[in-house]
Coordinates of C-alpha atoms in Angstrom, one line a residue:
X38 CA -78.4 -157.3 -78.6
X39 CA -81.5 -155.6 -77.3
X40 CA -81.2 -153.4 -74.2
X41 CA -84.5 -153.5 -72.2
X42 CA -85.4 -151.5 -69.1
X43 CA -88.4 -152.8 -67.1
X44 CA -90.1 -150.6 -64.6
X45 CA -92.6 -151.8 -61.9
X46 CA -92.9 -151.2 -58.2
X47 CA -93.4 -154.9 -57.6
X48 CA -90.2 -156.9 -57.7
X49 CA -92.0 -160.2 -58.4
X50 CA -93.5 -158.7 -61.5
X51 CA -90.1 -157.5 -62.7
X52 CA -88.4 -160.8 -62.1
X53 CA -91.3 -162.7 -63.8
X54 CA -91.2 -160.6 -66.9
X55 CA -87.4 -160.7 -67.0
X56 CA -87.5 -164.6 -66.8
X57 CA -90.1 -164.8 -69.6
X58 CA -87.9 -162.6 -71.9
X59 CA -84.7 -164.4 -71.0
X60 CA -86.3 -167.8 -71.6
X61 CA -87.6 -166.7 -75.0
X62 CA -84.6 -164.7 -76.2
X63 CA -81.6 -165.9 -74.1
X64 CA -78.5 -163.8 -74.4
X65 CA -80.1 -161.6 -77.1
X66 CA -81.3 -159.2 -74.4
X67 CA -79.6 -157.2 -71.7
X68 CA -82.4 -156.5 -69.2
X69 CA -82.3 -154.1 -66.3
X70 CA -85.1 -153.5 -63.8
X71 CA -86.1 -150.5 -61.6
X72 CA -88.9 -149.9 -59.2
X73 CA -89.4 -146.1 -59.4
X74 CA -90.0 -143.4 -62.0
X75 CA -86.8 -141.6 -60.8
X76 CA -85.0 -145.0 -61.3
X77 CA -86.2 -145.2 -64.9
X78 CA -84.8 -141.7 -65.7
X79 CA -81.5 -142.5 -64.0
X80 CA -81.1 -145.9 -65.5
X81 CA -82.1 -144.7 -69.0
X82 CA -79.3 -142.1 -68.8
X83 CA -76.6 -144.7 -68.0
X84 CA -77.9 -147.9 -69.6
X85 CA -79.3 -146.4 -72.9
X86 CA -82.0 -149.0 -73.4
X87 CA -83.7 -149.6 -76.8
X88 CA -87.1 -149.5 -75.0
X89 CA -88.6 -149.1 -71.6
X90 CA -91.7 -151.0 -70.4
X91 CA -93.7 -149.2 -67.8
X92 CA -96.0 -151.2 -65.6
X93 CA -98.7 -150.8 -64.8
X94 CA -99.5 -149.1 -68.1
X95 CA -102.6 -147.3 -66.8
X96 CA -100.6 -144.4 -65.3
X97 CA -100.8 -141.5 -67.8
X98 CA -99.3 -138.9 -65.5
X99 CA -96.2 -141.1 -65.0
X100 CA -95.9 -141.9 -68.7
X101 CA -96.3 -138.2 -69.6
X102 CA -93.6 -137.3 -67.1
X103 CA -91.2 -139.9 -68.4
X104 CA -91.9 -138.9 -72.0
X105 CA -90.7 -135.4 -71.0
X106 CA -87.5 -136.9 -69.7
X107 CA -86.5 -139.3 -72.5
X108 CA -87.0 -140.0 -76.2
X109 CA -86.6 -143.8 -75.7
X110 CA -89.7 -145.7 -76.8
X111 CA -92.0 -146.3 -73.8
X112 CA -94.3 -149.4 -73.8
X113 CA -97.2 -149.3 -71.4
X114 CA -98.0 -152.7 -70.0
X115 CA -100.1 -154.3 -67.3
X116 CA -103.7 -153.6 -66.4
X117 CA -104.5 -152.4 -70.0
X118 CA -108.0 -153.6 -70.2
X119 CA -109.9 -151.6 -72.9
X120 CA -109.7 -148.9 -75.6
X121 CA -109.9 -146.2 -72.9
X122 CA -106.7 -147.6 -71.3
X123 CA -104.9 -147.9 -74.7
X124 CA -105.8 -144.3 -75.7
X125 CA -104.9 -142.9 -72.3
X126 CA -101.4 -144.5 -72.5
X127 CA -100.8 -143.5 -76.1
X128 CA -102.1 -139.9 -75.6
X129 CA -99.8 -139.6 -72.5
X130 CA -96.8 -140.4 -74.7
X131 CA -96.4 -144.2 -74.8
X132 CA -95.1 -145.5 -78.1
X133 CA -97.1 -148.8 -77.7
X134 CA -99.0 -150.9 -75.2
X135 CA -98.8 -154.5 -74.2
X136 CA -101.5 -156.6 -72.8
X137 CA -102.6 -160.2 -72.4
X138 CA -106.2 -159.3 -73.2
X139 CA -106.7 -160.6 -76.7
X140 CA -109.8 -158.6 -77.3
X141 CA -107.7 -155.5 -76.9
X142 CA -105.2 -156.8 -79.5
X143 CA -107.9 -156.6 -82.2
X144 CA -108.9 -152.9 -81.7

C-alpha cells in the first residue's frame, strides 16, 4: 500500500486529486490531505507517507522549508508551466514535478 500526503490550500483541489488517485488505484493508496505547510510537517511525522505532493509547485521557499524538515520525497505539482518552474522546484529540493502540460514532459 502506498501512503500519499497531498498538500494544497484549496480543499476542492485536494478532494479532486484524491478522487482521481482513488479511482485509479482503489485501496492500494492511503491518502491524507492537509492545507498548510505546518500541517505537512505534522502529518508527515505521524503518517509517514511514501511521498508528499505540494501544490502549487511554484513555491520554492515552501519546498525548501519542507525539504529541511523531512527526507520524504516531495513532488511539486500544479502551475508548473515551463523549464524555469521545473528548475525552481528541483533546485528548491523537490524530488520530482508533476504537470498536465505535455510540452513540459518532453524537456
